[in-house]
Amino acid sequence: MTETVIDLRDHLLASPLLAITVTLAAYLAGMRIFERLGRPGWCPAVLVAALLVATSLALLGISYDEYRQGAAWLMLLLGPATVALGIPLYQQRHHIQALWKPILLSLPPAAMLASLYSVALAWILGARPDVMASLAPKSVTAPIAIGITEQLGGSVALMMGGLLITGVMTTLTVGPLAAWLGIKDPRIIGFVLGVNGHAIGTVRAFELGSTAGAFASLGMSLTGILTALLLPLAWQLLGL
Amino acid sequence: MPVLRGFLWLLGFLLLGESVVVLGQIPVSGGVAGMLLMTAWLLQRGCLNPDIAAASQPLIQMLAMLIMPGVVGVFFIVDDFAGQWLAVGVALIAGTLLSVLTTFWLMCRFMPRNGDQDD
C-alpha cells in the first residue's frame, strides 16, 4: 500500500504540475487567511502563503529542491512580468515630468544608501560575501531583486527573507517617523514607502490614499531600475 | 485575443532585453533591460497599446504568487547561514531604519512645498 503511494508521489513529482498546484492553492488560501486576520502589517500575505507551501511540502514528503524544480516553471513568468512593470512606470510619467528635480536629487542617494547601510552593517559584523550579496538589493521589488542577487552571487532565499523584513520594517516605521518629523505631505510619505519598502510599502501607501500610492509605485520602480543598473557596477568596483 | 497579443509583445521585449544585455555585456538582468526598452518605446510613441495593458495588468497582479517559490526557500536556509543571523538581523533592521530616515530627510530637503494634497 505505502509503496503504491510512494510510486504515485514520484509519478506526480516527475512533472511540474504538482508544485504549481501546491503554489496556487497555498497562494489563494494564504490570501484568505490574511484577510481573515485583518490584513496585519507585521505579517505580509505572501509569508502566510509561503508557510502553507512549506507545511504542505513537509506533509507530502517533498524536498524543497524537488518543489523548486517544478515551481521554476511558474517563476519563468517573472521575466515578462518584469517587462510589464514598464507600463505603470510609463503611466506615472506626468509625476516624473512635474517633479523631476527633487526626484533626481533625492532618489539616487536614497536608493544607494538603502543598500549601502545594510551592506556596511553586515560587513562590520563580519558577514560572508554571499550574505552581503543577498542583503544588498533589500529595498528592490522582488522580480528585479532576484536578477540582481543572482548576478552578485547571493542566495535568492535569504534575499527574499531580507525583502520581507525590510518591507515590514518600512511600513511599521514610516508612520511614527513621519509624525515625529512633522511630515504630512502624502507625496513624501508615499515616496519613502516605495523607495524603502518596495511592493509591501506600496500596498501600505495605497491604503493611505491614491497620491501616496502613486508616489510609492513611482519610488519603487525607480529604485528598482537604479539599483539594478548601479549595484552590479558598485560590486565590481568594491571587488566583492 | 488582446491578452495573447499583449503577452507576445512582453515576450518580444524580454528577448530583446536579453539580447541587448548579452551582446552589450551589461550587468543587468534581461527583464530589467526589457522593461526599460518597453518604457522608452511607450514614451516615444506617446500612447499605450491596449493589448499590452490587457496582458500586463494580470501579470502584475499575480507577481506575489510568482515570487512565492523563492519566499518558501526562507524556511529551508536556517542551517546554511548559521552564525550569520546577527549580522543579517542588524543589517536589515538598523539599515532600514537609517534608510527610511535618510529618504525622509532628502525628500523634505528637495521637495517643493505646495498645497495640492488631494487625498
PDB file of C-alpha atoms in Angstrom, chain A residues 23-24 27 46 49-51 53-54 64 67 71 74-75 77-91 93 99 102 105-106 109-110 113-114 117-118 121-122 125 127-128 130-131 135 138 142-144 147 151 155 157-158 160-162 164-166 169-170 173-174 177-178 181 183 185-188 191-192 196 209-212 225 228-229 232, chain B residues 7 9-11 13-14 21 26-32 34-36 38-39 42-48 52-53 55-57 59-77 80-82 84-88 90-108 110-114 116-119:
ATOM      1  CA  THR A  23       1.760  27.047  -5.033  1.00  0.00           C
ATOM      2  CA  LEU A  24      -1.544  28.219  -6.493  1.00  0.00           C
ATOM      3  CA  TYR A  27      -1.437  31.424  -2.510  1.00  0.00           C
ATOM      4  CA  VAL A  46       2.977  36.169   0.843  1.00  0.00           C
ATOM      5  CA  ALA A  49       1.128  31.586   1.755  1.00  0.00           C
ATOM      6  CA  ALA A  50       4.790  30.506   1.813  1.00  0.00           C
ATOM      7  CA  LEU A  51       4.294  28.979   5.261  1.00  0.00           C
ATOM      8  CA  VAL A  53       3.601  25.699   0.989  1.00  0.00           C
ATOM      9  CA  ALA A  54       6.358  24.700   3.428  1.00  0.00           C
ATOM     10  CA  TYR A  64      12.499  21.912  -1.271  1.00  0.00           C
ATOM     11  CA  TYR A  67       9.491  21.597  -5.269  1.00  0.00           C
ATOM     12  CA  ALA A  71       7.925  25.766  -9.386  1.00  0.00           C
ATOM     13  CA  LEU A  74       5.951  29.375 -12.587  1.00  0.00           C
ATOM     14  CA  MET A  75       8.903  31.685 -11.926  1.00  0.00           C
ATOM     15  CA  LEU A  77       6.694  34.174 -15.862  1.00  0.00           C
ATOM     16  CA  LEU A  78       8.704  36.651 -13.764  1.00  0.00           C
ATOM     17  CA  GLY A  79      10.555  37.669 -16.953  1.00  0.00           C
ATOM     18  CA  PRO A  80       7.520  39.001 -18.858  1.00  0.00           C
ATOM     19  CA  ALA A  81       6.068  40.303 -15.547  1.00  0.00           C
ATOM     20  CA  THR A  82       9.212  42.408 -15.020  1.00  0.00           C
ATOM     21  CA  VAL A  83       8.849  43.828 -18.529  1.00  0.00           C
ATOM     22  CA  ALA A  84       5.194  44.582 -17.685  1.00  0.00           C
ATOM     23  CA  LEU A  85       6.363  46.837 -14.791  1.00  0.00           C
ATOM     24  CA  GLY A  86       7.314  49.333 -17.506  1.00  0.00           C
ATOM     25  CA  ILE A  87       3.622  50.086 -18.093  1.00  0.00           C
ATOM     26  CA  PRO A  88       2.805  51.592 -14.654  1.00  0.00           C
ATOM     27  CA  LEU A  89       6.102  53.468 -14.885  1.00  0.00           C
ATOM     28  CA  TYR A  90       5.006  54.943 -18.234  1.00  0.00           C
ATOM     29  CA  GLN A  91       1.637  55.855 -16.696  1.00  0.00           C
ATOM     30  CA  ARG A  93       5.360  59.941 -16.384  1.00  0.00           C
ATOM     31  CA  LEU A  99       8.887  66.773 -10.076  1.00  0.00           C
ATOM     32  CA  PRO A 102      13.519  66.644  -6.391  1.00  0.00           C
ATOM     33  CA  LEU A 105      18.323  64.867  -6.413  1.00  0.00           C
ATOM     34  CA  SER A 106      16.909  62.563  -3.757  1.00  0.00           C
ATOM     35  CA  PRO A 109      21.356  58.759  -2.975  1.00  0.00           C
ATOM     36  CA  ALA A 110      18.305  57.310  -1.208  1.00  0.00           C
ATOM     37  CA  LEU A 113      22.125  54.318   0.766  1.00  0.00           C
ATOM     38  CA  ALA A 114      19.271  51.854   1.333  1.00  0.00           C
ATOM     39  CA  TYR A 117      23.680  50.918   5.050  1.00  0.00           C
ATOM     40  CA  SER A 118      22.786  47.240   5.266  1.00  0.00           C
ATOM     41  CA  LEU A 121      26.459  46.997   8.827  1.00  0.00           C
ATOM     42  CA  ALA A 122      26.700  43.366   7.715  1.00  0.00           C
ATOM     43  CA  LEU A 125      29.572  42.396  11.859  1.00  0.00           C
ATOM     44  CA  ALA A 127      29.060  38.687   7.333  1.00  0.00           C
ATOM     45  CA  ARG A 128      30.125  36.387   4.476  1.00  0.00           C
ATOM     46  CA  ASP A 130      27.237  35.766  -0.202  1.00  0.00           C
ATOM     47  CA  VAL A 131      25.248  37.142   2.764  1.00  0.00           C
ATOM     48  CA  LEU A 135      21.183  41.788   1.574  1.00  0.00           C
ATOM     49  CA  LYS A 138      16.805  44.539   0.103  1.00  0.00           C
ATOM     50  CA  ALA A 142      11.249  41.100  -5.817  1.00  0.00           C
ATOM     51  CA  PRO A 143      11.237  40.350  -9.593  1.00  0.00           C
ATOM     52  CA  ILE A 144      14.113  42.808 -10.138  1.00  0.00           C
ATOM     53  CA  GLY A 147      18.026  39.103 -11.071  1.00  0.00           C
ATOM     54  CA  GLN A 151      24.322  38.387 -10.626  1.00  0.00           C
ATOM     55  CA  SER A 155      21.139  33.399  -2.085  1.00  0.00           C
ATOM     56  CA  ALA A 157      16.003  32.562  -0.420  1.00  0.00           C
ATOM     57  CA  LEU A 158      17.954  34.762   2.018  1.00  0.00           C
ATOM     58  CA  MET A 160      13.562  37.075  -0.104  1.00  0.00           C
ATOM     59  CA  GLY A 161      13.635  36.891   3.688  1.00  0.00           C
ATOM     60  CA  GLY A 162      15.505  40.204   3.804  1.00  0.00           C
ATOM     61  CA  LEU A 164      10.068  40.737   3.632  1.00  0.00           C
ATOM     62  CA  ILE A 165      11.690  42.063   6.822  1.00  0.00           C
ATOM     63  CA  THR A 166      12.660  45.309   5.078  1.00  0.00           C
ATOM     64  CA  MET A 169      10.090  47.366   8.958  1.00  0.00           C
ATOM     65  CA  THR A 170       9.384  50.168   6.476  1.00  0.00           C
ATOM     66  CA  THR A 173       8.331  52.776  10.990  1.00  0.00           C
ATOM     67  CA  VAL A 174       7.231  55.269   8.302  1.00  0.00           C
ATOM     68  CA  LEU A 177       8.690  58.657  11.983  1.00  0.00           C
ATOM     69  CA  ALA A 178       6.550  60.919   9.763  1.00  0.00           C
ATOM     70  CA  LEU A 181       9.291  64.657  11.960  1.00  0.00           C
ATOM     71  CA  ILE A 183       5.663  65.380   7.784  1.00  0.00           C
ATOM     72  CA  ASP A 185       2.769  65.508   2.575  1.00  0.00           C
ATOM     73  CA  PRO A 186       1.360  62.258   1.086  1.00  0.00           C
ATOM     74  CA  ARG A 187       3.807  62.554  -1.847  1.00  0.00           C
ATOM     75  CA  ILE A 188       6.786  62.353   0.527  1.00  0.00           C
ATOM     76  CA  PHE A 191       7.777  58.015  -1.946  1.00  0.00           C
ATOM     77  CA  VAL A 192       9.570  56.937   1.245  1.00  0.00           C
ATOM     78  CA  ASN A 196      12.477  51.623   1.031  1.00  0.00           C
ATOM     79  CA  GLY A 209      -4.544  57.340  -0.391  1.00  0.00           C
ATOM     80  CA  SER A 210      -4.131  57.489  -4.157  1.00  0.00           C
ATOM     81  CA  THR A 211      -1.451  60.205  -4.177  1.00  0.00           C
ATOM     82  CA  ALA A 212       0.697  58.329  -1.663  1.00  0.00           C
ATOM     83  CA  ILE A 225      15.854  50.318 -12.038  1.00  0.00           C
ATOM     84  CA  ALA A 228      19.696  47.108 -10.995  1.00  0.00           C
ATOM     85  CA  LEU A 229      21.879  49.430 -13.077  1.00  0.00           C
ATOM     86  CA  PRO A 232      26.437  45.257 -10.086  1.00  0.00           C
TER      87      PRO A 232
ATOM     88  CA  PHE B   7       1.860  38.728 -23.974  1.00  0.00           C
ATOM     89  CA  TRP B   9       4.760  41.994 -27.049  1.00  0.00           C
ATOM     90  CA  LEU B  10       6.053  41.393 -23.496  1.00  0.00           C
ATOM     91  CA  LEU B  11       7.964  38.277 -24.592  1.00  0.00           C
ATOM     92  CA  PHE B  13      10.691  42.953 -25.332  1.00  0.00           C
ATOM     93  CA  LEU B  14      12.044  40.381 -22.856  1.00  0.00           C
ATOM     94  CA  VAL B  21      22.322  42.507 -22.205  1.00  0.00           C
ATOM     95  CA  ILE B  26      25.769  44.770 -19.471  1.00  0.00           C
ATOM     96  CA  PRO B  27      25.484  43.521 -15.855  1.00  0.00           C
ATOM     97  CA  VAL B  28      21.678  43.905 -15.730  1.00  0.00           C
ATOM     98  CA  SER B  29      19.014  41.195 -15.931  1.00  0.00           C
ATOM     99  CA  GLY B  30      17.221  40.777 -19.265  1.00  0.00           C
ATOM    100  CA  GLY B  31      13.881  41.571 -17.611  1.00  0.00           C
ATOM    101  CA  VAL B  32      15.051  44.987 -16.387  1.00  0.00           C
ATOM    102  CA  GLY B  34      13.278  44.718 -21.446  1.00  0.00           C
ATOM    103  CA  MET B  35      11.300  46.907 -19.038  1.00  0.00           C
ATOM    104  CA  LEU B  36      13.471  49.940 -19.810  1.00  0.00           C
ATOM    105  CA  MET B  38       9.397  48.947 -23.197  1.00  0.00           C
ATOM    106  CA  THR B  39       9.143  52.222 -21.215  1.00  0.00           C
ATOM    107  CA  LEU B  42       5.984  53.774 -24.933  1.00  0.00           C
ATOM    108  CA  LEU B  43       7.355  57.250 -24.160  1.00  0.00           C
ATOM    109  CA  GLN B  44       8.479  57.638 -27.744  1.00  0.00           C
ATOM    110  CA  ARG B  45       5.073  56.509 -29.102  1.00  0.00           C
ATOM    111  CA  GLY B  46       3.175  58.580 -26.537  1.00  0.00           C
ATOM    112  CA  CYS B  47       0.267  56.124 -26.213  1.00  0.00           C
ATOM    113  CA  LEU B  48      -0.337  52.768 -24.563  1.00  0.00           C
ATOM    114  CA  ILE B  52      -0.094  45.384 -23.759  1.00  0.00           C
ATOM    115  CA  ALA B  53      -2.211  46.875 -20.958  1.00  0.00           C
ATOM    116  CA  ALA B  55      -1.565  41.399 -20.701  1.00  0.00           C
ATOM    117  CA  SER B  56       0.461  43.331 -18.137  1.00  0.00           C
ATOM    118  CA  GLN B  57      -2.298  44.016 -15.617  1.00  0.00           C
ATOM    119  CA  LEU B  59       0.780  39.592 -14.678  1.00  0.00           C
ATOM    120  CA  ILE B  60       1.484  42.430 -12.235  1.00  0.00           C
ATOM    121  CA  GLN B  61      -1.426  41.334 -10.047  1.00  0.00           C
ATOM    122  CA  MET B  62      -0.021  37.809  -9.779  1.00  0.00           C
ATOM    123  CA  LEU B  63       3.558  38.937  -9.032  1.00  0.00           C
ATOM    124  CA  ALA B  64       3.205  37.970  -5.373  1.00  0.00           C
ATOM    125  CA  MET B  65       2.386  34.402  -6.409  1.00  0.00           C
ATOM    126  CA  LEU B  66       5.237  34.243  -8.927  1.00  0.00           C
ATOM    127  CA  ILE B  67       7.826  35.104  -6.248  1.00  0.00           C
ATOM    128  CA  MET B  68       6.387  32.609  -3.746  1.00  0.00           C
ATOM    129  CA  PRO B  69       8.688  29.668  -4.629  1.00  0.00           C
ATOM    130  CA  GLY B  70      11.594  31.953  -3.689  1.00  0.00           C
ATOM    131  CA  VAL B  71       9.929  33.016  -0.433  1.00  0.00           C
ATOM    132  CA  VAL B  72       9.330  29.359   0.535  1.00  0.00           C
ATOM    133  CA  GLY B  73      13.122  28.919   0.457  1.00  0.00           C
ATOM    134  CA  VAL B  74      13.363  31.133   3.561  1.00  0.00           C
ATOM    135  CA  PHE B  75      12.167  28.206   5.688  1.00  0.00           C
ATOM    136  CA  PHE B  76      14.911  25.899   4.414  1.00  0.00           C
ATOM    137  CA  ILE B  77      18.065  28.022   4.817  1.00  0.00           C
ATOM    138  CA  ASP B  80      23.025  27.317   5.625  1.00  0.00           C
ATOM    139  CA  PHE B  81      23.539  30.672   7.291  1.00  0.00           C
ATOM    140  CA  ALA B  82      24.343  29.585  10.853  1.00  0.00           C
ATOM    141  CA  GLN B  84      25.304  34.928  10.161  1.00  0.00           C
ATOM    142  CA  TRP B  85      21.904  35.733  11.617  1.00  0.00           C
ATOM    143  CA  LEU B  86      23.036  38.505  13.990  1.00  0.00           C
ATOM    144  CA  ALA B  87      24.670  40.372  11.093  1.00  0.00           C
ATOM    145  CA  VAL B  88      21.601  39.770   8.907  1.00  0.00           C
ATOM    146  CA  VAL B  90      21.127  44.118  12.494  1.00  0.00           C
ATOM    147  CA  ALA B  91      21.768  44.968   8.824  1.00  0.00           C
ATOM    148  CA  LEU B  92      18.071  44.642   7.947  1.00  0.00           C
ATOM    149  CA  ILE B  93      16.526  46.356  10.971  1.00  0.00           C
ATOM    150  CA  ALA B  94      19.042  49.146  11.651  1.00  0.00           C
ATOM    151  CA  GLY B  95      19.769  49.551   7.919  1.00  0.00           C
ATOM    152  CA  THR B  96      16.101  50.027   7.086  1.00  0.00           C
ATOM    153  CA  LEU B  97      15.585  52.497   9.930  1.00  0.00           C
ATOM    154  CA  LEU B  98      18.567  54.556   8.718  1.00  0.00           C
ATOM    155  CA  SER B  99      17.466  54.480   5.085  1.00  0.00           C
ATOM    156  CA  VAL B 100      13.874  55.487   5.895  1.00  0.00           C
ATOM    157  CA  LEU B 101      15.207  58.464   7.887  1.00  0.00           C
ATOM    158  CA  THR B 102      17.614  59.418   5.090  1.00  0.00           C
ATOM    159  CA  THR B 103      14.897  59.291   2.427  1.00  0.00           C
ATOM    160  CA  PHE B 104      12.605  61.460   4.576  1.00  0.00           C
ATOM    161  CA  TRP B 105      15.398  63.976   5.040  1.00  0.00           C
ATOM    162  CA  LEU B 106      16.302  64.047   1.318  1.00  0.00           C
ATOM    163  CA  MET B 107      12.683  64.393   0.172  1.00  0.00           C
ATOM    164  CA  CYS B 108      11.930  67.191   2.686  1.00  0.00           C
ATOM    165  CA  PHE B 110      14.302  68.899  -2.142  1.00  0.00           C
ATOM    166  CA  MET B 111      10.518  68.594  -2.471  1.00  0.00           C
ATOM    167  CA  PRO B 112       8.784  71.905  -3.319  1.00  0.00           C
ATOM    168  CA  ARG B 113       6.103  72.819  -0.792  1.00  0.00           C
ATOM    169  CA  ASN B 114       2.628  73.119  -2.223  1.00  0.00           C
ATOM    170  CA  ASP B 116      -2.328  70.136  -3.642  1.00  0.00           C
ATOM    171  CA  GLN B 117      -2.849  67.320  -1.186  1.00  0.00           C
ATOM    172  CA  ASP B 118      -5.826  65.779  -2.920  1.00  0.00           C
ATOM    173  CA  ASP B 119      -6.426  62.809  -0.649  1.00  0.00           C
TER     174      ASP B 119
END
